[in-house]
């Protein structure tokens, strides 16, 4: 039996809801098919956005949505995506299989989607093949209220009032697909571009600089040194996969060793954030700058993707655990990490939703996010787990990974059992009778490779979990490879 103690922390730290953000890119079937079908599609839609996906996204309570890329962002010219749709140019999407991008989904469609689902927009601008003028004009088009030509154009295109653009990224992966730059070169470009990346209305737009790939600490050092005073956030990208970048493990089958490797790689996010934060702390001890993990999640070799789309992968309880572990890590680093965006919401990589024609299925990752939403904007609590780590297939993994927050008089506890074959019993300390009632949900699967398919959409869904009330403790049992969320009052 593992014992868990929950207590208040000495100072109050809020878990920013933006840690639960998402990312959509013009890649594979994420935007087209997955979100946008057009208003004359036989698939039920609202102004071109498929209704089933729209409703699922609304229910997911996504706080912030990043768009249009990814690599696509540094090859995207915003003017292609405004005005009458039938007149929009057809461009080659050079990063993603050179498919023809017909620009049916552009600025208006994205910002209307954000409004419809209640998400703040996080737009990534083009540094790699764009100019400061193009970036500035995009922001003027979206946010200016006066009578400039660009604001008039926006009105003519159907949006009278200016939008609020909460976050603006100055380039994506400028060390790679966004320009192959050195940090010194990008830092100088950032200084230039960011001067023109500003909102034209009262609402402040936070500027996010392109940050490091995985453990490139030198990038963080140079950016903080040369431009740190000029950005509100610095990004970090890291994907989770067993094997190597060239030879990744599969999405729907694995060995126990690969399962454990996946858990260990997900947990590595803690080390990455810790080390990048240490560098940021030396330049920014007040923690003004946000470390924005704006691309994370699983990236597997797809076993059954076939023609289902580029970077389409299926999703199991293993993905759900990767979600829970990451959200726990972000929570532990809430002082520095105030936004994160999983890649990518629909039909690409660790998707929340998969679509096929007019069918839609919610993945275990979707359900895990929804269960974990209770931590959004809640106050972090301290957790003490009686037993530390276990060695599995050469990886040091936690016996139980736990996090807790409080909000509106309720305590929320989330628990992860990463062990692929052993269950875990956990006793939550209740000396003094702090808690007298509670409910719990668990996400688990009899067979860990089970997926939600279009034929069987409810194979992996949250189920009620029994709480056993004893004197001074509440006991729950977590089956192998599962995660639970408890609400205690
Ligand atoms: O999410 C897929 C791709 O991964 C993004 O376009 C890019 O930024 C990253 O390399």
Short mmCIF file of C-alpha atoms and ligand atoms in Angstrom, two decimals:
data_model
loop_
_atom_site.label_atom_id
_atom_site.label_comp_id
_atom_site.label_asym_id
_atom_site.label_seq_id
_atom_site.Cartn_x
_atom_site.Cartn_y
_atom_site.Cartn_z
CA UNK A 1 0.00 0.00 0.00
CA UNK A 2 1.34 3.41 -0.98
CA UNK A 3 0.47 6.28 1.35
CA UNK A 4 -0.28 9.73 0.07
CA UNK A 5 -0.33 12.90 2.11
CA UNK A 6 -1.79 16.10 0.70
CA UNK A 7 -1.03 19.45 2.24
CA UNK A 8 -1.15 23.13 1.47
CA UNK A 9 2.01 24.69 0.10
CA UNK A 10 3.60 27.61 1.88
CA UNK A 11 2.86 30.04 -0.92
CA UNK A 12 -0.11 29.90 -3.25
CA UNK A 13 0.69 28.79 -6.82
CA UNK A 14 -2.02 28.64 -9.46
CA UNK A 15 -1.94 26.00 -12.20
CA UNK A 16 -2.53 28.13 -15.31
CA UNK A 17 -5.35 26.68 -17.36
CA UNK A 18 -3.29 27.45 -20.47
CA UNK A 19 -1.14 24.40 -19.59
CA UNK A 20 -4.05 22.43 -21.10
CA UNK A 21 -3.70 24.08 -24.53
CA UNK A 22 -3.84 22.43 -27.92
CA UNK A 23 -2.20 22.85 -31.31
CA UNK A 24 -3.62 22.52 -34.85
CA UNK A 25 -1.58 22.68 -38.04
CA UNK A 26 -2.19 22.51 -41.78
CA UNK A 27 -0.77 19.01 -41.81
CA UNK A 28 -2.30 15.71 -42.90
CA UNK A 29 -6.02 15.70 -42.06
CA UNK A 30 -5.88 17.94 -39.01
CA UNK A 31 -7.48 21.08 -40.44
CA UNK A 32 -9.08 19.77 -43.64
CA UNK A 33 -11.42 16.83 -42.94
CA UNK A 34 -10.68 16.93 -39.23
CA UNK A 35 -12.00 20.40 -38.48
CA UNK A 36 -12.94 22.12 -41.72
CA UNK A 37 -15.25 20.47 -44.24
CA UNK A 38 -16.73 23.59 -45.84
CA UNK A 39 -20.30 24.78 -45.63
CA UNK A 40 -21.50 22.78 -48.65
CA UNK A 41 -20.23 19.46 -47.24
CA UNK A 42 -22.73 16.63 -46.62
CA UNK A 43 -21.05 16.30 -43.21
CA UNK A 44 -23.11 18.39 -40.76
CA UNK A 45 -21.23 21.62 -40.10
CA UNK A 46 -21.50 25.10 -38.73
CA UNK A 47 -20.12 27.62 -41.19
CA UNK A 48 -17.78 24.95 -42.54
CA UNK A 49 -16.57 23.52 -39.21
CA UNK A 50 -17.79 20.00 -38.67
CA UNK A 51 -20.45 19.99 -35.94
CA UNK A 52 -19.39 16.77 -34.21
CA UNK A 53 -15.80 17.96 -33.77
CA UNK A 54 -16.95 21.43 -32.76
CA UNK A 55 -19.11 20.03 -30.00
CA UNK A 56 -16.36 17.71 -28.76
CA UNK A 57 -13.88 20.61 -28.68
CA UNK A 58 -16.37 22.78 -26.80
CA UNK A 59 -16.80 20.06 -24.21
CA UNK A 60 -13.04 19.68 -23.88
CA UNK A 61 -12.74 23.27 -22.59
CA UNK A 62 -9.56 24.08 -24.48
CA UNK A 63 -8.13 27.28 -22.99
CA UNK A 64 -5.77 28.18 -25.84
CA UNK A 65 -5.31 26.97 -29.41
CA UNK A 66 -2.09 27.34 -31.43
CA UNK A 67 -2.24 27.70 -35.26
CA UNK A 68 -1.28 27.53 -38.20
CA UNK A 69 1.90 25.52 -37.45
CA UNK A 70 4.39 24.07 -36.76
CA UNK A 71 6.62 24.02 -39.78
CA UNK A 72 3.71 25.27 -41.88
CA UNK A 73 3.80 28.62 -40.06
CA UNK A 74 7.11 29.72 -41.58
CA UNK A 75 5.80 29.10 -45.07
CA UNK A 76 2.37 30.65 -44.52
CA UNK A 77 1.40 34.01 -45.92
CA UNK A 78 -1.69 35.25 -44.13
CA UNK A 79 -3.12 37.21 -47.03
CA UNK A 80 -3.65 33.91 -48.88
CA UNK A 81 -6.26 32.96 -46.28
CA UNK A 82 -8.61 35.95 -46.26
CA UNK A 83 -11.38 37.21 -48.56
CA UNK A 84 -13.88 35.24 -50.64
CA UNK A 85 -12.93 31.59 -50.38
CA UNK A 86 -13.36 30.84 -54.07
CA UNK A 87 -10.75 33.49 -54.87
CA UNK A 88 -8.09 32.31 -52.45
CA UNK A 89 -4.84 31.12 -54.02
CA UNK A 90 -3.75 27.51 -54.15
CA UNK A 91 -0.26 27.04 -52.74
CA UNK A 92 1.99 24.05 -52.27
CA UNK A 93 2.38 22.98 -48.63
CA UNK A 94 6.11 22.43 -48.97
CA UNK A 95 6.64 20.90 -45.53
CA UNK A 96 3.88 18.36 -45.57
CA UNK A 97 3.94 16.18 -48.69
CA UNK A 98 3.59 19.14 -51.04
CA UNK A 99 -0.16 18.85 -51.07
CA UNK A 100 -2.09 21.78 -52.49
CA UNK A 101 -3.28 24.11 -49.76
CA UNK A 102 -6.38 25.89 -51.00
CA UNK A 103 -6.51 28.29 -48.05
CA UNK A 104 -10.17 27.66 -47.28
CA UNK A 105 -9.30 27.78 -43.59
CA UNK A 106 -7.57 31.06 -42.80
CA UNK A 107 -7.52 33.84 -40.23
CA UNK A 108 -11.31 34.38 -40.00
CA UNK A 109 -12.07 30.68 -39.84
CA UNK A 110 -9.45 30.10 -37.13
CA UNK A 111 -10.51 33.02 -34.97
CA UNK A 112 -14.17 32.07 -35.35
CA UNK A 113 -13.29 28.53 -34.27
CA UNK A 114 -11.52 29.92 -31.18
CA UNK A 115 -14.56 32.01 -30.32
CA UNK A 116 -16.89 29.05 -30.81
CA UNK A 117 -14.92 26.79 -28.47
CA UNK A 118 -13.92 29.49 -25.97
CA UNK A 119 -10.17 29.17 -26.60
CA UNK A 120 -7.68 32.03 -26.65
CA UNK A 121 -5.88 32.28 -29.99
CA UNK A 122 -2.15 31.65 -30.17
CA UNK A 123 -1.03 32.52 -33.70
CA UNK A 124 2.42 31.61 -34.93
CA UNK A 125 3.95 34.13 -37.35
CA UNK A 126 6.27 33.59 -40.27
CA UNK A 127 9.93 34.46 -39.73
CA UNK A 128 11.51 31.87 -42.05
CA UNK A 129 10.05 33.13 -45.32
CA UNK A 130 8.17 36.22 -44.15
CA UNK A 131 9.03 39.81 -43.33
CA UNK A 132 8.50 42.09 -40.35
CA UNK A 133 6.07 44.11 -42.52
CA UNK A 134 3.96 41.02 -43.27
CA UNK A 135 3.83 40.15 -39.58
CA UNK A 136 2.92 43.68 -38.58
CA UNK A 137 0.19 43.90 -41.23
CA UNK A 138 -1.35 40.61 -40.13
CA UNK A 139 -1.64 41.92 -36.60
CA UNK A 140 -3.00 45.25 -37.83
CA UNK A 141 -5.59 43.41 -39.94
CA UNK A 142 -6.73 41.38 -36.95
CA UNK A 143 -6.56 43.91 -34.15
CA UNK A 144 -6.88 47.52 -35.37
CA UNK A 145 -10.12 49.37 -34.70
CA UNK A 146 -9.46 52.58 -36.66
CA UNK A 147 -10.02 53.27 -40.33
CA UNK A 148 -6.82 51.92 -41.87
CA UNK A 149 -7.02 50.09 -45.17
CA UNK A 150 -6.30 46.76 -43.49
CA UNK A 151 -8.96 47.24 -40.80
CA UNK A 152 -11.45 48.19 -43.54
CA UNK A 153 -10.49 45.05 -45.45
CA UNK A 154 -11.22 42.95 -42.35
CA UNK A 155 -14.62 44.60 -42.01
CA UNK A 156 -15.37 43.98 -45.68
CA UNK A 157 -14.47 40.33 -45.08
CA UNK A 158 -17.08 40.07 -42.37
CA UNK A 159 -15.41 40.97 -39.06
CA UNK A 160 -16.40 44.38 -37.83
CA UNK A 161 -14.82 44.48 -34.39
CA UNK A 162 -11.13 43.78 -34.02
CA UNK A 163 -10.12 40.48 -32.53
CA UNK A 164 -8.07 39.97 -29.46
CA UNK A 165 -4.94 37.94 -30.23
CA UNK A 166 -3.70 36.75 -26.88
CA UNK A 167 -0.45 35.12 -27.99
CA UNK A 168 1.74 35.58 -31.03
CA UNK A 169 4.69 33.31 -31.83
CA UNK A 170 7.65 34.86 -33.63
CA UNK A 171 8.57 31.89 -35.81
CA UNK A 172 8.49 28.15 -35.18
CA UNK A 173 11.47 25.83 -34.82
CA UNK A 174 13.76 28.49 -36.28
CA UNK A 175 16.63 26.09 -35.55
CA UNK A 176 15.09 23.62 -38.05
CA UNK A 177 12.13 23.79 -40.42
CA UNK A 178 11.66 27.49 -39.60
CA UNK A 179 15.01 28.60 -41.00
CA UNK A 180 17.96 26.42 -39.94
CA UNK A 181 19.25 29.31 -37.82
CA UNK A 182 21.84 29.49 -35.10
CA UNK A 183 20.55 30.89 -31.79
CA UNK A 184 22.67 34.01 -32.22
CA UNK A 185 21.18 34.70 -35.65
CA UNK A 186 17.61 33.98 -34.53
CA UNK A 187 18.01 36.18 -31.44
CA UNK A 188 18.92 39.11 -33.69
CA UNK A 189 16.00 38.37 -36.02
CA UNK A 190 13.72 38.07 -33.01
CA UNK A 191 14.76 41.54 -31.87
CA UNK A 192 13.79 42.91 -35.27
CA UNK A 193 10.57 40.97 -35.95
CA UNK A 194 9.21 41.32 -32.43
CA UNK A 195 9.30 45.09 -32.71
CA UNK A 196 6.62 44.79 -35.36
CA UNK A 197 4.71 41.92 -33.75
CA UNK A 198 2.34 43.99 -31.68
CA UNK A 199 -1.35 44.24 -31.11
CA UNK A 200 -3.01 47.38 -32.44
CA UNK A 201 -5.65 47.52 -29.72
CA UNK A 202 -5.72 47.76 -25.94
CA UNK A 203 -5.62 43.99 -25.42
CA UNK A 204 -2.05 42.93 -24.91
CA UNK A 205 -0.58 40.26 -27.17
CA UNK A 206 2.06 38.15 -25.46
CA UNK A 207 5.04 37.47 -27.68
CA UNK A 208 6.50 33.99 -27.71
CA UNK A 209 10.02 33.50 -29.04
CA UNK A 210 11.09 30.26 -30.66
CA UNK A 211 12.79 28.20 -27.99
CA UNK A 212 14.86 25.08 -27.81
CA UNK A 213 14.58 21.68 -29.37
CA UNK A 214 14.56 19.16 -26.50
CA UNK A 215 17.83 19.61 -24.55
CA UNK A 216 19.47 22.38 -26.56
CA UNK A 217 20.33 24.42 -23.47
CA UNK A 218 22.70 26.61 -25.46
CA UNK A 219 19.70 27.91 -27.44
CA UNK A 220 17.94 28.94 -24.24
CA UNK A 221 21.10 30.56 -22.88
CA UNK A 222 21.62 32.68 -26.01
CA UNK A 223 17.97 33.68 -26.36
CA UNK A 224 17.71 34.71 -22.71
CA UNK A 225 21.01 36.59 -22.95
CA UNK A 226 20.43 38.39 -26.24
CA UNK A 227 16.68 38.93 -26.37
CA UNK A 228 15.20 37.79 -23.03
CA UNK A 229 13.89 41.24 -22.14
CA UNK A 230 11.82 41.36 -25.31
CA UNK A 231 9.64 38.28 -25.04
CA UNK A 232 6.90 37.11 -22.71
CA UNK A 233 7.41 33.45 -23.46
CA UNK A 234 10.08 31.12 -24.78
CA UNK A 235 8.97 27.85 -26.32
CA UNK A 236 10.19 24.28 -25.85
CA UNK A 237 9.46 21.30 -28.09
CA UNK A 238 9.82 17.67 -27.08
CA UNK A 239 8.04 14.57 -28.37
CA UNK A 240 7.70 11.18 -26.65
CA UNK A 241 8.50 7.92 -28.44
CA UNK A 242 10.24 4.64 -27.70
CA UNK A 243 13.23 3.89 -29.91
CA UNK A 244 15.08 6.46 -31.95
CA UNK A 245 13.85 9.40 -34.03
CA UNK A 246 14.56 7.33 -37.17
CA UNK A 247 13.06 4.12 -35.80
CA UNK A 248 10.22 4.89 -33.45
CA UNK A 249 8.08 2.25 -31.80
CA UNK A 250 4.53 1.60 -33.01
CA UNK A 251 1.37 3.32 -31.83
CA UNK A 252 -0.79 0.25 -31.20
CA UNK A 253 1.57 -2.49 -30.13
CA UNK A 254 4.70 -2.55 -28.05
CA UNK A 255 6.76 -4.70 -25.73
CA UNK A 256 6.66 -4.14 -21.98
CA UNK A 257 10.15 -2.68 -22.32
CA UNK A 258 8.85 -0.17 -24.89
CA UNK A 259 5.93 0.71 -22.64
CA UNK A 260 8.37 1.51 -19.83
CA UNK A 261 10.64 3.43 -22.17
CA UNK A 262 7.66 5.52 -23.29
CA UNK A 263 6.84 6.35 -19.65
CA UNK A 264 10.48 7.22 -18.92
CA UNK A 265 10.69 9.45 -22.01
CA UNK A 266 7.47 11.24 -21.03
CA UNK A 267 8.89 11.81 -17.55
CA UNK A 268 12.02 13.30 -19.08
CA UNK A 269 9.98 16.44 -19.61
CA UNK A 270 10.65 17.16 -15.93
CA UNK A 271 14.42 17.17 -16.45
CA UNK A 272 14.09 19.34 -19.58
CA UNK A 273 11.93 21.94 -17.85
CA UNK A 274 14.17 21.92 -14.78
CA UNK A 275 17.33 22.55 -16.78
CA UNK A 276 15.85 25.14 -19.15
CA UNK A 277 14.29 26.88 -16.13
CA UNK A 278 17.64 26.99 -14.31
CA UNK A 279 19.10 28.94 -17.24
CA UNK A 280 16.05 31.19 -17.42
CA UNK A 281 16.28 31.81 -13.65
CA UNK A 282 19.76 33.29 -13.99
CA UNK A 283 18.48 35.94 -16.44
CA UNK A 284 14.93 36.23 -15.14
CA UNK A 285 14.82 35.42 -11.40
CA UNK A 286 11.36 36.99 -11.11
CA UNK A 287 10.07 34.40 -13.60
CA UNK A 288 8.46 37.01 -15.81
CA UNK A 289 9.14 34.92 -18.90
CA UNK A 290 6.87 31.96 -19.47
CA UNK A 291 8.37 28.65 -20.60
CA UNK A 292 5.81 27.62 -23.21
CA UNK A 293 5.88 23.92 -24.07
CA UNK A 294 4.00 24.52 -27.29
CA UNK A 295 4.66 21.13 -28.90
CA UNK A 296 4.61 17.92 -26.90
CA UNK A 297 3.02 14.49 -27.01
CA UNK A 298 3.57 11.06 -28.50
CA UNK A 299 5.02 10.59 -31.97
CA UNK A 300 4.89 6.92 -32.93
CA UNK A 301 5.34 4.87 -36.07
CA UNK A 302 1.76 4.36 -37.21
CA UNK A 303 0.85 0.71 -37.54
CA UNK A 304 -2.46 0.96 -39.37
CA UNK A 305 -2.45 4.48 -40.75
CA UNK A 306 -2.42 3.46 -44.41
CA UNK A 307 -4.05 6.27 -46.31
CA UNK A 308 -5.56 7.82 -43.19
CA UNK A 309 -3.31 10.84 -43.45
CA UNK A 310 0.17 12.10 -42.75
CA UNK A 311 1.27 11.60 -39.13
CA UNK A 312 -2.05 9.90 -38.35
CA UNK A 313 -1.61 7.58 -35.39
CA UNK A 314 -3.93 5.63 -33.16
CA UNK A 315 -4.27 6.20 -29.49
CA UNK A 316 -4.40 3.92 -26.44
CA UNK A 317 -4.30 4.18 -22.67
CA UNK A 318 -0.52 4.53 -23.05
CA UNK A 319 -1.13 7.93 -24.69
CA UNK A 320 -3.54 8.86 -21.91
CA UNK A 321 -0.84 8.17 -19.32
CA UNK A 322 1.61 10.32 -21.28
CA UNK A 323 -0.97 13.13 -21.00
CA UNK A 324 -1.41 12.70 -17.26
CA UNK A 325 2.34 12.51 -16.58
CA UNK A 326 2.98 15.67 -18.61
CA UNK A 327 0.19 17.60 -16.93
CA UNK A 328 1.59 16.58 -13.54
CA UNK A 329 5.04 17.82 -14.57
CA UNK A 330 3.68 21.13 -15.87
CA UNK A 331 1.81 21.52 -12.59
CA UNK A 332 5.00 20.95 -10.59
CA UNK A 333 6.64 23.68 -12.66
CA UNK A 334 3.63 26.00 -12.61
CA UNK A 335 5.78 28.97 -11.56
CA UNK A 336 7.62 28.87 -14.90
CA UNK A 337 5.38 26.88 -17.27
CA UNK A 338 2.25 28.90 -17.86
CA UNK A 339 1.26 27.46 -21.23
CA UNK A 340 1.60 24.16 -23.09
CA UNK A 341 0.05 22.86 -26.30
CA UNK A 342 -0.21 19.19 -27.16
CA UNK A 343 0.35 18.20 -30.81
CA UNK A 344 -2.13 17.89 -32.46
CA UNK A 345 -5.85 18.09 -31.74
CA UNK A 346 -7.40 16.11 -34.64
CA UNK A 347 -6.08 13.27 -36.85
CA UNK A 348 -2.37 14.09 -36.33
CA UNK A 349 0.10 12.67 -33.77
CA UNK A 350 -1.37 12.44 -30.24
CA UNK A 351 -4.85 13.44 -31.34
CA UNK A 352 -7.83 14.05 -29.11
CA UNK A 353 -10.20 13.23 -31.95
CA UNK A 354 -10.00 10.96 -34.98
CA UNK A 355 -12.34 11.29 -37.95
CA UNK A 356 -13.25 9.10 -40.89
CA UNK A 357 -15.77 10.51 -43.33
CA UNK A 358 -18.72 11.59 -41.25
CA UNK A 359 -17.62 9.50 -38.24
CA UNK A 360 -15.70 10.77 -35.25
CA UNK A 361 -14.13 9.02 -32.30
CA UNK A 362 -12.78 10.44 -29.04
CA UNK A 363 -9.41 9.02 -28.05
CA UNK A 364 -8.14 8.04 -24.58
CA UNK A 365 -6.09 11.26 -24.69
CA UNK A 366 -9.31 13.27 -25.06
CA UNK A 367 -10.81 11.55 -22.03
CA UNK A 368 -7.66 12.03 -19.97
CA UNK A 369 -7.53 15.76 -20.70
CA UNK A 370 -11.18 16.11 -19.80
CA UNK A 371 -10.68 14.28 -16.51
CA UNK A 372 -7.62 16.40 -15.69
CA UNK A 373 -9.44 19.68 -16.46
CA UNK A 374 -10.34 19.92 -12.77
CA UNK A 375 -6.80 21.23 -12.21
CA UNK A 376 -7.29 24.19 -14.58
CA UNK A 377 -6.69 27.46 -12.70
CA UNK A 378 -6.73 25.61 -9.37
CA UNK A 379 -4.28 26.15 -6.51
CA UNK A 380 -1.52 23.56 -6.36
CA UNK A 381 -1.26 21.40 -3.24
CA UNK A 382 1.80 19.57 -1.99
CA UNK A 383 1.78 15.77 -2.30
CA UNK A 384 4.00 13.33 -0.44
CA UNK A 385 4.11 9.76 -1.74
CA UNK A 386 5.43 7.16 0.73
CA UNK A 387 7.21 5.01 -1.83
CA UNK A 388 9.50 6.47 -4.44
CA UNK A 389 10.66 4.74 -7.55
CA UNK A 390 10.90 1.29 -9.10
CA UNK A 391 13.34 -0.06 -11.69
CA UNK A 392 11.60 -1.45 -14.77
CA UNK A 393 13.50 -2.56 -17.84
CA UNK A 394 16.37 -0.27 -16.97
CA UNK A 395 14.16 2.77 -16.32
CA UNK A 396 13.53 4.47 -13.01
CA UNK A 397 9.79 5.02 -12.83
CA UNK A 398 7.56 6.26 -10.01
CA UNK A 399 5.58 3.67 -8.05
CA UNK A 400 2.78 6.21 -8.09
CA UNK A 401 2.74 9.58 -9.80
CA UNK A 402 0.44 12.01 -8.00
CA UNK A 403 -0.68 15.62 -8.10
CA UNK A 404 -3.33 17.59 -6.23
CA UNK A 405 -5.00 20.97 -6.43
CA UNK A 406 -7.82 22.79 -4.71
CA UNK A 407 -10.54 24.96 -6.17
CA UNK A 408 -14.00 26.07 -5.03
CA UNK A 409 -13.69 24.15 -1.77
CA UNK A 410 -12.87 20.86 -3.49
CA UNK A 411 -9.64 18.91 -3.55
CA UNK A 412 -8.72 17.17 -6.79
CA UNK A 413 -6.17 14.39 -6.74
CA UNK A 414 -4.82 12.71 -9.87
CA UNK A 415 -2.93 9.44 -9.70
CA UNK A 416 -1.02 7.48 -12.34
CA UNK A 417 0.10 3.86 -12.16
CA UNK A 418 2.72 3.48 -14.89
CA UNK A 419 3.36 -0.21 -14.21
CA UNK A 420 2.23 -2.28 -17.21
CA UNK A 421 1.35 -5.42 -15.22
CA UNK A 422 1.03 -4.61 -11.51
CA UNK A 423 -1.82 -2.83 -9.78
CA UNK A 424 -1.23 -0.24 -7.08
CA UNK A 425 -3.22 0.46 -3.94
CA UNK A 426 -3.06 3.98 -2.59
CA UNK A 427 -4.19 5.24 0.82
CA UNK A 428 -4.87 8.96 1.01
CA UNK A 429 -4.31 10.35 4.45
CA UNK A 430 -7.54 11.61 6.05
CA UNK A 431 -6.48 12.13 9.65
CA UNK A 432 -8.64 14.80 11.17
CA UNK A 433 -11.45 13.92 8.76
CA UNK A 434 -10.61 16.65 6.26
CA UNK A 435 -12.64 14.83 3.62
CA UNK A 436 -16.09 13.38 4.19
CA UNK A 437 -17.28 12.75 0.65
CA UNK A 438 -15.80 12.10 -2.74
CA UNK A 439 -16.06 10.68 -6.21
CA UNK A 440 -13.46 9.22 -8.55
CA UNK A 441 -13.04 8.31 -12.19
CA UNK A 442 -10.50 5.96 -13.70
CA UNK A 443 -9.19 5.56 -17.24
CA UNK A 444 -7.95 2.01 -17.70
CA UNK A 445 -8.15 -0.85 -20.17
CA UNK A 446 -8.29 -4.61 -19.67
CA UNK A 447 -5.86 -4.94 -22.56
CA UNK A 448 -3.47 -2.00 -22.67
CA UNK A 449 -3.44 -1.87 -26.46
CA UNK A 450 -7.22 -1.36 -26.64
CA UNK A 451 -8.32 1.63 -28.71
CA UNK A 452 -11.51 3.50 -29.36
CA UNK A 453 -12.42 2.67 -32.93
CA UNK A 454 -15.17 3.97 -35.17
CA UNK A 455 -16.94 0.64 -34.67
CA UNK A 456 -16.26 0.47 -30.92
CA UNK A 457 -15.86 4.05 -29.70
CA UNK A 458 -16.20 3.31 -25.98
CA UNK A 459 -13.46 0.73 -25.40
CA UNK A 460 -11.40 3.15 -23.29
CA UNK A 461 -13.59 5.68 -21.50
CA UNK A 462 -13.61 6.98 -17.92
CA UNK A 463 -15.45 4.79 -15.45
CA UNK A 464 -16.42 5.33 -11.84
CA UNK A 465 -13.85 4.18 -9.34
CA UNK A 466 -14.87 3.02 -5.89
CA UNK A 467 -13.39 4.90 -2.94
CA UNK A 468 -12.96 2.83 0.20
CA UNK A 469 -13.45 4.94 3.30
CA UNK A 470 -11.49 3.78 6.35
CA UNK A 471 -10.69 5.50 9.62
CA UNK A 472 -8.16 8.20 8.74
CA UNK A 473 -7.64 7.17 5.12
CA UNK A 474 -9.31 6.78 1.75
CA UNK A 475 -8.13 3.83 -0.33
CA UNK A 476 -8.22 3.44 -4.10
CA UNK A 477 -6.88 0.69 -6.33
CA UNK A 478 -5.36 1.47 -9.68
CA UNK A 479 -5.11 -1.36 -12.22
CA UNK A 480 -1.93 -1.69 -14.31
CA UNK A 481 -1.39 1.20 -16.73
CA UNK A 482 -4.15 3.47 -15.49
CA UNK A 483 -4.86 6.97 -14.23
CA UNK A 484 -7.52 8.21 -11.82
CA UNK A 485 -8.89 11.59 -10.79
CA UNK A 486 -10.55 12.00 -7.39
CA UNK A 487 -12.71 14.85 -6.15
CA UNK A 488 -12.82 15.12 -2.39
CA UNK A 489 -14.81 17.48 -0.20
O1 LIG B 1 3.83 18.66 -34.98
C1 LIG B 1 4.49 18.25 -36.13
C2 LIG B 1 5.74 19.05 -36.41
O2 LIG B 1 6.68 18.80 -35.41
C3 LIG B 1 5.60 20.55 -36.38
O3 LIG B 1 5.15 21.06 -37.59
C4 LIG B 1 6.98 21.00 -36.10
O4 LIG B 1 7.02 22.23 -35.43
C5 LIG B 1 7.58 19.86 -35.29
O5 LIG B 1 8.81 19.48 -35.75
#
